[in-house]
Coordinates of C-alpha atoms in Angstrom, one line a residue:
Chain A
M93 CA 111.9 -72.5 58.9
R94 CA 110.4 -75.2 57.0
R95 CA 113.1 -77.9 56.1
A96 CA 116.3 -75.4 57.5
F97 CA 117.5 -78.6 59.3
P98 CA 121.6 -79.3 59.4
S99 CA 123.1 -81.6 56.8
P100 CA 124.8 -83.9 58.2
L101 CA 127.5 -83.2 56.4
A102 CA 127.8 -79.7 58.1
I103 CA 127.8 -80.9 61.4
L104 CA 130.6 -84.0 61.3
V105 CA 132.6 -80.7 59.4
S106 CA 131.8 -78.1 62.5
I107 CA 132.2 -81.9 65.2
L108 CA 135.7 -82.5 62.9
V109 CA 137.0 -78.4 62.4
T110 CA 136.1 -77.5 66.4
V111 CA 137.1 -80.1 68.2
P112 CA 140.4 -79.8 67.8
L113 CA 140.8 -76.5 69.1
A114 CA 139.8 -78.7 72.3
S115 CA 139.0 -75.5 73.8
A116 CA 135.8 -73.4 75.2
R117 CA 136.3 -71.8 72.1
G118 CA 135.3 -74.5 69.7
I119 CA 131.3 -74.4 70.8
S120 CA 131.2 -70.8 69.2
W121 CA 131.7 -72.5 65.6
V122 CA 129.7 -75.5 66.7
L123 CA 126.9 -72.6 67.2
V124 CA 128.0 -70.9 64.0
L125 CA 129.5 -73.6 61.5
P126 CA 126.8 -75.1 61.2
P127 CA 124.2 -73.1 60.9
L128 CA 126.8 -71.7 57.5
L129 CA 127.0 -74.5 55.9
L130 CA 123.2 -74.7 55.5
M131 CA 122.8 -71.7 54.2
L132 CA 125.4 -72.7 51.3
D133 CA 123.7 -75.8 50.8
R134 CA 121.0 -74.3 50.5
L135 CA 121.9 -71.8 48.0
M136 CA 123.7 -74.3 46.4
K137 CA 120.0 -76.3 46.5
I138 CA 118.7 -77.4 42.1
R139 CA 116.6 -79.1 40.6
G140 CA 118.1 -81.8 38.3
V141 CA 118.8 -81.2 34.9
S142 CA 118.4 -84.6 33.4
K143 CA 115.4 -85.5 35.2
S144 CA 112.1 -84.3 32.5
G145 CA 113.8 -86.5 30.0
G146 CA 110.2 -86.7 28.8
S147 CA 109.1 -89.5 27.0
D148 CA 111.2 -91.4 24.5
S149 CA 108.6 -94.1 24.0
T150 CA 106.7 -92.5 21.4
A151 CA 109.7 -91.9 19.4
P152 CA 109.8 -95.1 16.7
F153 CA 105.9 -95.2 16.8
L154 CA 105.7 -91.6 15.5
L155 CA 108.1 -91.7 13.2
A156 CA 106.5 -95.1 12.0
F157 CA 103.3 -94.2 11.3
S158 CA 105.1 -90.2 9.7
R159 CA 106.4 -92.6 7.4
L160 CA 103.7 -94.9 6.1
L161 CA 100.9 -92.1 6.5
G162 CA 102.4 -91.0 2.7
S163 CA 101.8 -94.3 1.4
T164 CA 98.7 -95.7 3.4
S165 CA 95.4 -93.8 5.0
P166 CA 95.7 -92.6 8.4
G167 CA 93.8 -95.7 10.0
E168 CA 96.2 -97.9 8.5
A169 CA 99.1 -96.4 9.4
L170 CA 97.9 -96.2 12.9
V171 CA 97.9 -100.3 12.8
S172 CA 101.3 -100.6 11.2
A173 CA 103.1 -98.6 12.9
F174 CA 101.6 -100.1 16.1
S175 CA 102.9 -103.3 14.6
T176 CA 106.4 -101.9 14.6
S177 CA 106.4 -100.2 18.4
V178 CA 104.4 -100.3 20.5
P179 CA 104.4 -96.9 23.0
D180 CA 102.2 -97.7 25.3
E181 CA 99.8 -100.6 26.6
R182 CA 96.8 -98.8 27.4
L183 CA 96.1 -98.0 22.7
L184 CA 95.7 -100.7 22.0
K185 CA 92.0 -99.9 23.8
P186 CA 91.1 -97.0 22.1
L187 CA 93.3 -98.2 18.9
L188 CA 90.2 -101.4 17.7
E189 CA 87.8 -98.8 18.0
L190 CA 89.2 -97.9 14.2
R191 CA 87.1 -101.2 13.3
E192 CA 84.1 -100.0 14.6
G193 CA 84.4 -97.6 11.8
V194 CA 86.3 -94.4 14.8
A195 CA 87.8 -91.4 12.0
A196 CA 91.8 -92.0 12.6
A197 CA 91.7 -87.9 14.5
S198 CA 90.0 -89.4 16.8
V199 CA 91.4 -92.2 17.7
V200 CA 94.5 -90.4 18.2
R201 CA 92.9 -88.2 20.4
R202 CA 91.6 -90.9 22.0
F203 CA 95.2 -91.6 22.8
S204 CA 96.0 -88.2 23.8
K205 CA 93.4 -88.7 27.4
Q206 CA 95.7 -92.1 27.6
M207 CA 98.8 -90.5 27.7
H208 CA 99.7 -87.9 29.9
V209 CA 102.9 -86.7 29.4
E210 CA 103.3 -86.6 25.5
S211 CA 98.9 -85.8 25.7
Q212 CA 99.5 -82.4 23.9
T213 CA 102.0 -84.1 21.2
F214 CA 98.5 -86.7 20.5
E215 CA 96.6 -83.6 20.1
A216 CA 98.4 -81.5 17.7
I217 CA 99.1 -84.6 16.0
A218 CA 94.8 -85.1 15.8
A219 CA 95.1 -82.0 14.2
L220 CA 97.6 -82.7 11.4
L221 CA 95.2 -85.4 10.2
G222 CA 92.3 -83.1 9.2
F223 CA 95.1 -81.8 6.5
D224 CA 95.8 -84.0 3.3
R225 CA 97.4 -87.1 3.7
A226 CA 100.5 -85.9 1.6
S227 CA 100.6 -82.8 3.6
S228 CA 100.2 -84.4 6.8
S229 CA 102.9 -86.6 6.0
E230 CA 104.9 -84.2 5.2
R231 CA 104.0 -81.8 8.7
L232 CA 104.4 -85.0 11.3
R233 CA 107.8 -85.7 9.7
S234 CA 108.5 -81.9 10.2
L235 CA 107.7 -82.9 13.9
V236 CA 108.9 -86.0 14.5
K237 CA 112.4 -84.5 13.0
L238 CA 112.1 -81.6 15.8
R239 CA 111.0 -84.0 18.2
E240 CA 115.0 -86.2 17.1
D241 CA 116.6 -82.6 17.5
R242 CA 115.7 -82.1 21.3
R243 CA 116.3 -85.9 22.0
K244 CA 119.4 -85.0 20.9
V245 CA 120.4 -81.6 22.3
R246 CA 119.1 -83.8 25.2
Q247 CA 121.2 -86.9 25.3
D248 CA 124.0 -84.3 24.0
L249 CA 123.8 -82.6 27.6
E250 CA 123.1 -86.2 29.3
V251 CA 126.7 -87.4 27.3
R252 CA 128.2 -83.7 28.7
L253 CA 126.8 -84.3 32.3
R254 CA 128.0 -87.3 32.8
A255 CA 132.0 -87.2 31.8
I256 CA 131.9 -83.5 34.0
S257 CA 130.7 -86.3 36.7
M258 CA 133.3 -88.7 35.9
R259 CA 136.2 -85.9 35.6
F260 CA 134.4 -84.6 39.2
K261 CA 135.0 -87.9 41.1
M262 CA 138.1 -88.2 40.0
L263 CA 139.6 -85.2 40.6
S264 CA 137.8 -85.1 44.1
M265 CA 139.4 -88.4 44.9
I266 CA 143.0 -86.6 43.7
S267 CA 142.4 -83.7 46.0
S268 CA 141.6 -85.7 49.0
A269 CA 144.6 -87.6 48.6
S270 CA 147.0 -84.6 48.5
L271 CA 144.7 -83.5 51.2
A272 CA 146.7 -86.1 53.3
V273 CA 149.6 -85.6 52.2
T274 CA 149.5 -82.1 52.9
A275 CA 148.1 -83.2 56.7
F276 CA 150.6 -85.5 56.6
A277 CA 154.3 -83.5 55.7
S278 CA 151.8 -80.7 58.1
P279 CA 154.3 -80.2 61.1
I280 CA 157.5 -80.5 58.2
L281 CA 156.3 -77.0 56.2
G282 CA 155.3 -75.3 59.3
S283 CA 158.4 -75.9 60.6
F284 CA 160.3 -74.5 57.2
F285 CA 158.7 -71.2 57.5
S286 CA 159.0 -71.1 61.5
E287 CA 162.1 -71.5 63.9
Q288 CA 159.7 -72.1 66.6
R289 CA 157.8 -74.9 65.2
L290 CA 161.5 -76.5 63.6
G291 CA 162.5 -77.4 67.4
A292 CA 158.9 -78.7 68.1
A293 CA 159.2 -80.8 65.3
M294 CA 162.6 -81.2 65.5
G295 CA 162.0 -82.8 69.4
R296 CA 159.4 -85.3 67.7
P297 CA 159.8 -89.0 66.4
M298 CA 159.5 -88.7 62.6
I299 CA 155.7 -90.5 62.1
S300 CA 153.7 -88.2 64.0
F301 CA 149.9 -87.7 64.5
D302 CA 148.8 -84.4 64.2
F303 CA 145.3 -84.6 64.7
P304 CA 143.9 -81.3 64.4
A305 CA 145.9 -80.6 60.9
F306 CA 144.3 -84.0 60.0
S307 CA 141.2 -83.0 61.0
V308 CA 141.0 -79.9 59.9
F309 CA 142.2 -80.8 56.3
Y310 CA 139.5 -84.0 56.0
S311 CA 136.9 -81.9 57.0
I312 CA 138.6 -80.3 53.6
A313 CA 138.0 -82.8 51.6
L314 CA 135.0 -83.3 52.5
L315 CA 133.5 -80.2 51.7
S316 CA 135.1 -79.3 48.2
S317 CA 133.8 -83.0 47.2
Y318 CA 130.1 -82.3 48.8
L319 CA 129.9 -78.8 47.6
P320 CA 130.5 -79.9 43.9
T321 CA 127.7 -82.5 44.1
K322 CA 125.0 -79.7 44.1
A323 CA 125.5 -78.4 40.8
L324 CA 125.9 -82.9 39.1
P325 CA 123.7 -83.8 38.7
H326 CA 125.1 -87.4 38.7
V327 CA 126.8 -87.9 41.9
G328 CA 125.5 -88.7 44.9
W329 CA 127.0 -86.1 48.3
L330 CA 126.9 -89.5 50.0
G331 CA 129.5 -91.3 47.8
S332 CA 131.1 -88.4 47.0
A333 CA 132.2 -88.1 50.5
L334 CA 132.5 -91.4 50.8
R335 CA 135.3 -91.7 47.9
A336 CA 136.6 -88.5 49.7
S337 CA 137.0 -90.0 52.4
A338 CA 138.5 -93.4 51.9
A339 CA 141.2 -91.9 49.3
Y340 CA 141.7 -89.5 52.3
F341 CA 142.3 -92.5 54.8
V342 CA 144.6 -94.5 52.4
T343 CA 146.4 -92.2 51.7
Y344 CA 147.4 -90.8 55.2
L345 CA 147.6 -94.8 56.2
A346 CA 150.2 -95.5 52.7
L347 CA 152.2 -92.4 53.9
V348 CA 152.2 -93.9 57.9
V349 CA 153.1 -97.4 56.2
A350 CA 156.0 -96.0 53.6
V351 CA 157.1 -93.3 56.4
G352 CA 157.1 -96.2 59.1
I353 CA 158.9 -98.6 56.7
A354 CA 161.2 -96.0 55.0
F355 CA 163.1 -94.6 58.4
Chain B
M165 CA 97.6 -43.6 42.0
P166 CA 97.5 -45.4 39.2
L167 CA 95.5 -48.8 40.4
L168 CA 98.0 -50.7 38.3
E169 CA 100.5 -49.4 40.7
K170 CA 98.5 -49.0 43.6
D171 CA 97.7 -53.2 43.1
H172 CA 101.5 -53.1 43.2
T173 CA 102.6 -52.0 46.1
Q174 CA 99.5 -53.3 48.2
A175 CA 100.3 -56.7 47.3
R176 CA 104.9 -56.1 47.9
S177 CA 103.6 -54.9 51.8
A178 CA 101.2 -57.9 52.3
S179 CA 104.3 -60.2 50.8
L180 CA 106.4 -57.8 52.7
N181 CA 104.4 -58.3 56.3
A182 CA 104.3 -62.2 55.5
F183 CA 107.7 -62.4 55.4
C184 CA 108.1 -60.5 59.0
R185 CA 105.9 -62.7 60.8
R186 CA 107.4 -65.8 59.9
S187 CA 111.5 -64.3 61.8
I188 CA 111.6 -64.1 64.7
L189 CA 113.4 -60.4 64.2
P190 CA 111.3 -57.2 64.8
S191 CA 109.5 -56.3 61.7
R192 CA 110.5 -53.0 61.9
S193 CA 113.8 -54.0 62.2
L194 CA 112.9 -56.4 58.6
A195 CA 111.6 -53.3 57.5
R196 CA 114.6 -51.5 57.7
L197 CA 116.6 -54.6 56.6
S198 CA 114.6 -55.5 53.3
T199 CA 114.6 -51.5 52.6
V200 CA 118.6 -51.6 53.1
L201 CA 118.9 -54.8 51.2
G202 CA 116.9 -53.7 48.5
Y203 CA 113.4 -55.7 49.1
D204 CA 112.6 -56.2 45.1
A205 CA 116.1 -58.6 45.4
I206 CA 114.8 -60.5 48.0
E207 CA 111.4 -60.8 46.2
V208 CA 112.8 -61.9 43.0
H209 CA 114.1 -65.3 44.1
G210 CA 110.6 -66.9 44.2
V211 CA 109.0 -68.5 47.7
A212 CA 112.4 -70.2 47.9
G213 CA 114.8 -67.1 47.8
R214 CA 112.4 -65.7 50.9
D215 CA 113.0 -69.5 52.2
L216 CA 116.2 -69.5 52.2
L217 CA 116.1 -65.7 53.9
V218 CA 114.1 -65.9 56.4
A219 CA 116.1 -68.6 57.3
G220 CA 119.1 -67.0 57.1
L221 CA 118.0 -64.3 59.2
N222 CA 116.8 -66.2 61.8
L223 CA 120.1 -68.9 62.7
L224 CA 121.9 -65.2 62.1
A225 CA 119.8 -63.7 65.0
L226 CA 120.9 -66.9 67.5
S227 CA 124.2 -67.1 66.3
T228 CA 124.8 -63.0 66.9
L229 CA 122.4 -64.2 70.4
A230 CA 124.6 -67.1 71.1
I231 CA 128.0 -65.9 70.4
L232 CA 126.8 -62.7 72.9
I233 CA 125.9 -64.9 75.2
A234 CA 129.8 -66.5 75.3
I235 CA 131.7 -64.0 75.3
L236 CA 130.2 -62.2 77.9
F237 CA 129.5 -65.8 80.0
F238 CA 132.1 -67.9 79.0
G239 CA 134.8 -65.2 77.9
L240 CA 135.3 -66.2 74.4
P241 CA 138.0 -64.6 72.2
L242 CA 136.2 -62.0 70.2
H243 CA 137.8 -63.4 67.0
S244 CA 135.3 -66.0 67.7
A245 CA 132.3 -63.1 66.9
L246 CA 134.1 -63.0 63.3
A247 CA 131.6 -65.8 62.1
V248 CA 128.5 -62.6 62.3
P249 CA 130.0 -60.8 59.7
V250 CA 130.8 -63.2 57.7
A251 CA 127.3 -64.9 58.0
A252 CA 126.2 -61.1 57.8
A253 CA 128.4 -60.6 54.7
L254 CA 126.8 -64.0 52.7
L255 CA 123.6 -62.8 53.4
A256 CA 123.8 -59.6 52.5
V257 CA 126.5 -60.9 48.7
L258 CA 124.6 -63.4 48.1
P259 CA 121.4 -63.2 47.2
W260 CA 122.4 -60.6 44.3
I261 CA 125.2 -63.1 42.9
T262 CA 122.2 -65.1 42.5
D263 CA 120.5 -64.6 39.2
A264 CA 116.5 -66.3 38.6
G265 CA 117.0 -67.2 34.8
S266 CA 115.9 -69.3 32.5
G267 CA 117.8 -72.7 33.3
I268 CA 119.0 -75.4 30.7
R269 CA 115.8 -77.5 32.1
D270 CA 113.5 -75.1 31.1
L271 CA 114.9 -74.5 27.5
F272 CA 113.6 -78.0 27.1
D273 CA 110.2 -78.0 29.0
A274 CA 110.4 -74.3 27.2
A275 CA 111.2 -76.1 23.7
H276 CA 108.4 -79.4 24.2
S277 CA 106.1 -76.3 24.3
F278 CA 106.9 -74.3 21.4
E279 CA 106.9 -77.8 19.7
I280 CA 103.2 -78.1 19.9
F281 CA 102.6 -74.2 19.4
A282 CA 103.8 -74.9 16.8
T283 CA 102.5 -78.0 15.6
V284 CA 98.8 -76.7 16.4
L285 CA 99.5 -73.7 14.7
L286 CA 100.2 -75.2 11.3
A287 CA 98.4 -77.4 11.2
T288 CA 94.7 -74.9 12.5
G289 CA 96.0 -71.3 11.6
N290 CA 94.9 -71.1 14.3
L291 CA 96.7 -69.0 17.3
A292 CA 94.4 -68.7 20.6
L293 CA 93.8 -72.5 19.9
A294 CA 98.0 -73.2 19.7
A295 CA 98.7 -70.7 22.9
S296 CA 96.0 -72.6 24.6
K297 CA 97.5 -76.8 24.1
A298 CA 100.9 -75.3 24.1
A299 CA 99.3 -73.2 28.0
E300 CA 98.9 -77.5 28.9
V301 CA 102.6 -78.6 28.7
P302 CA 104.1 -78.6 32.2
G303 CA 106.9 -76.3 32.2
S304 CA 108.3 -72.9 32.3
A305 CA 107.1 -71.6 29.0
S306 CA 103.5 -72.3 29.7
G307 CA 102.5 -69.4 31.9
N308 CA 103.5 -67.3 29.1
F309 CA 101.4 -69.4 27.1
S310 CA 98.2 -69.0 29.1
K311 CA 99.1 -65.1 30.3
A312 CA 98.6 -64.9 26.3
V313 CA 95.2 -66.7 26.4
M314 CA 94.5 -64.7 29.3
S315 CA 94.8 -61.8 27.6
M316 CA 93.2 -62.9 24.1
R317 CA 89.9 -63.5 26.9
D318 CA 90.2 -60.2 27.5
G319 CA 89.9 -58.6 23.3
V320 CA 93.4 -58.5 22.9
R321 CA 94.6 -59.5 19.6
P322 CA 96.0 -62.7 19.3
E323 CA 99.5 -61.9 18.0
K324 CA 100.0 -59.1 19.9
A325 CA 98.4 -61.1 22.9
I326 CA 101.2 -63.3 22.3
L327 CA 104.1 -60.8 21.8
Q328 CA 103.5 -59.2 24.4
S329 CA 103.4 -62.2 26.8
F330 CA 107.3 -63.0 26.4
S331 CA 107.9 -59.2 25.6
G332 CA 112.0 -59.4 27.3
K333 CA 112.3 -62.9 27.4
D334 CA 115.2 -63.1 25.2
I335 CA 115.1 -66.2 23.3
C336 CA 112.0 -67.0 23.4
S337 CA 110.7 -63.8 23.0
D338 CA 112.7 -64.2 19.4
W339 CA 111.3 -67.8 18.4
V340 CA 107.5 -66.5 19.3
K341 CA 108.1 -63.7 16.4
S342 CA 109.9 -65.5 13.7
A343 CA 106.9 -68.6 15.1
V344 CA 103.6 -65.3 14.3
N345 CA 105.3 -63.8 11.5
G346 CA 106.1 -67.3 9.5
R347 CA 103.1 -69.0 10.4
E348 CA 102.1 -69.3 7.0
G349 CA 105.6 -70.6 5.7
E350 CA 107.9 -73.8 7.3
I351 CA 108.8 -73.3 11.3
S352 CA 111.5 -76.1 10.9
P353 CA 113.9 -74.0 11.1
V354 CA 113.4 -71.4 14.1
I355 CA 113.2 -74.6 16.1
S356 CA 117.0 -75.6 14.8
N357 CA 117.7 -72.0 15.4
W358 CA 116.4 -73.1 18.8
Y359 CA 118.3 -76.5 19.5
N360 CA 121.7 -74.5 18.2
E361 CA 121.2 -71.7 20.9
L362 CA 120.4 -74.3 23.6
H363 CA 123.0 -76.3 22.2
G364 CA 125.9 -73.2 22.3
R365 CA 123.9 -72.7 26.2
I366 CA 125.1 -76.4 27.1
L367 CA 128.7 -75.6 25.9
K368 CA 129.3 -72.8 27.7
A369 CA 127.4 -74.1 31.1
E370 CA 129.8 -77.5 30.3
D371 CA 133.4 -74.6 30.6
M372 CA 131.4 -73.6 33.6
L373 CA 130.9 -76.6 35.3
S374 CA 134.3 -77.6 34.4
L375 CA 135.6 -75.2 35.9
L376 CA 133.9 -74.9 39.4
I377 CA 135.6 -78.9 39.4
A378 CA 138.5 -77.8 38.4
L379 CA 138.6 -75.0 41.4
S380 CA 136.8 -77.5 44.1
T381 CA 140.5 -79.8 43.2
I382 CA 142.7 -76.8 43.1
L383 CA 141.4 -74.1 45.8
P384 CA 141.3 -77.1 48.8
I385 CA 145.4 -78.1 48.1
G386 CA 145.8 -74.5 48.0
L387 CA 144.3 -73.8 51.3
S388 CA 145.7 -76.5 52.5
M389 CA 149.4 -75.6 51.9
V390 CA 149.3 -71.9 53.5
M391 CA 147.1 -73.5 56.6
A392 CA 150.3 -76.7 56.7
V393 CA 153.0 -73.8 56.1
W394 CA 151.4 -71.2 58.4
G395 CA 150.7 -73.5 61.0
L396 CA 146.6 -72.3 60.9
A397 CA 145.6 -75.8 61.4
S398 CA 145.1 -75.7 65.2
T399 CA 144.2 -72.5 65.6
P400 CA 141.1 -70.6 65.9
L401 CA 141.5 -69.9 62.9
S402 CA 141.5 -72.4 60.5
P403 CA 137.4 -72.9 61.1
L404 CA 137.2 -69.3 59.3
L405 CA 139.1 -70.1 56.8
I406 CA 136.9 -73.2 55.8
L407 CA 133.9 -71.1 55.8
A408 CA 135.7 -68.7 53.5
F409 CA 136.8 -71.6 51.1
S410 CA 133.1 -72.7 51.3
A411 CA 131.6 -69.4 50.8
A412 CA 134.1 -68.6 47.9
L413 CA 133.3 -72.0 46.7
T414 CA 129.0 -70.9 46.6
A415 CA 129.9 -68.1 45.5
I416 CA 131.7 -68.9 42.4
F417 CA 128.6 -71.6 41.8
C418 CA 126.0 -68.8 42.1
W419 CA 127.9 -66.7 40.1
F420 CA 127.5 -69.0 37.4
K421 CA 124.2 -69.6 37.8
G422 CA 123.7 -66.3 37.7
L423 CA 125.7 -65.5 34.5
E424 CA 124.7 -68.3 32.3
A425 CA 121.5 -69.4 34.2
I426 CA 122.8 -72.8 34.5
L427 CA 120.5 -74.0 36.3
S428 CA 116.9 -72.2 37.6

């Protein structure tokens, strides 16, 4: 039962759905809905796709180092690459050891101890430096190219996810606005297919607040704006719920005002 | 009984006992339920899946009790209790729909491991060293590399150990095979193919997420129209419809997750 508590939204939706029933029947739904919504919530729980971006701060350094390695000694290439781009301030101390005659491969190995995320990359580079200069340079360039390919693919994913997230934000607001329209027109729509409801609608004024429809459709708007946020990394559930709520309330109010002015 | 099979049975039994202890249901009914549901299906989903199932079963037991009390003592109509079969159906179906699989993020992590593996392999020609370095990179592939290193320590040939540890791992298996067989040559094309594959998966994931978003927009409007036209908003059927809507959206998401393994 670890972390098995209902989300605030599950409770809100349960209340929104059960209050219009306005009877003892509602109690059972208050008991049943939050756990069920919680289960759905847990099923859709995911890890963020974009959280392990890795360190891109070393990319310019490695690119410069691989280029310089072809024309200069590994030690000189390291110092020159550092002057182009500093991947991490902590690496300066091991770099100064070059002046004491420590081999470039050992310095790079010491870099790996300072870098937690990229330690294996620097270990691999230290191993590459054991080759002759031309071969090391070529292989290091190949490694840098691979890292660059990985970064491009990740960026591509990021861009696509951001675009989808933006699309979702807009569609969720449109959907909430449509739900508000349906909630407002619910008595009229219902009267088309039932003589009993038609009679009830005829006896009411043009603008009447249908609380059950308002409440139930609002809960649908909340759910439909909340559930997909579990799959999208750049959309927060609270922001999405607030956006949907704002679109819903504003549309409903706009309809009340517009119809009020017209009739 | 072979030793490995015996160990596996004992491990399963211990795991099932631990699972039973955390549930409020009697262990005998849980054991029967796990047989009906398929214990392996529970086991596949790992710790998160088991937590979910335990929480779900406990909540289901409490909900059933609450519904029974409500019907018996408060005279509630029977259709309110429809939520119980809905919950049971959800519990029974969704764990099967949700499939573990490797996610895009896992593929990214694995790509990092493989870069290190390829670089060390190129630099040293030593498979064991390359595997041990790749095993230190955090991510899903490091477990397989660790397994390979352990096998090597047990005397298995490095090539065989690595290929065995990735056997049945789809794209990873193909990659390792190419890397091990082509270690004297150029590995970059192999990794480039990896990225092409990853890019393909990202495109599929994008399509599926777009479809999920479209459905999350269209379904509520359709549902609201049906409810408005039939006047269901103020009837006890409305919570059931809303629950079914949420379940449908979750099921679609879980299906995508299982189908293309968007996320783990």
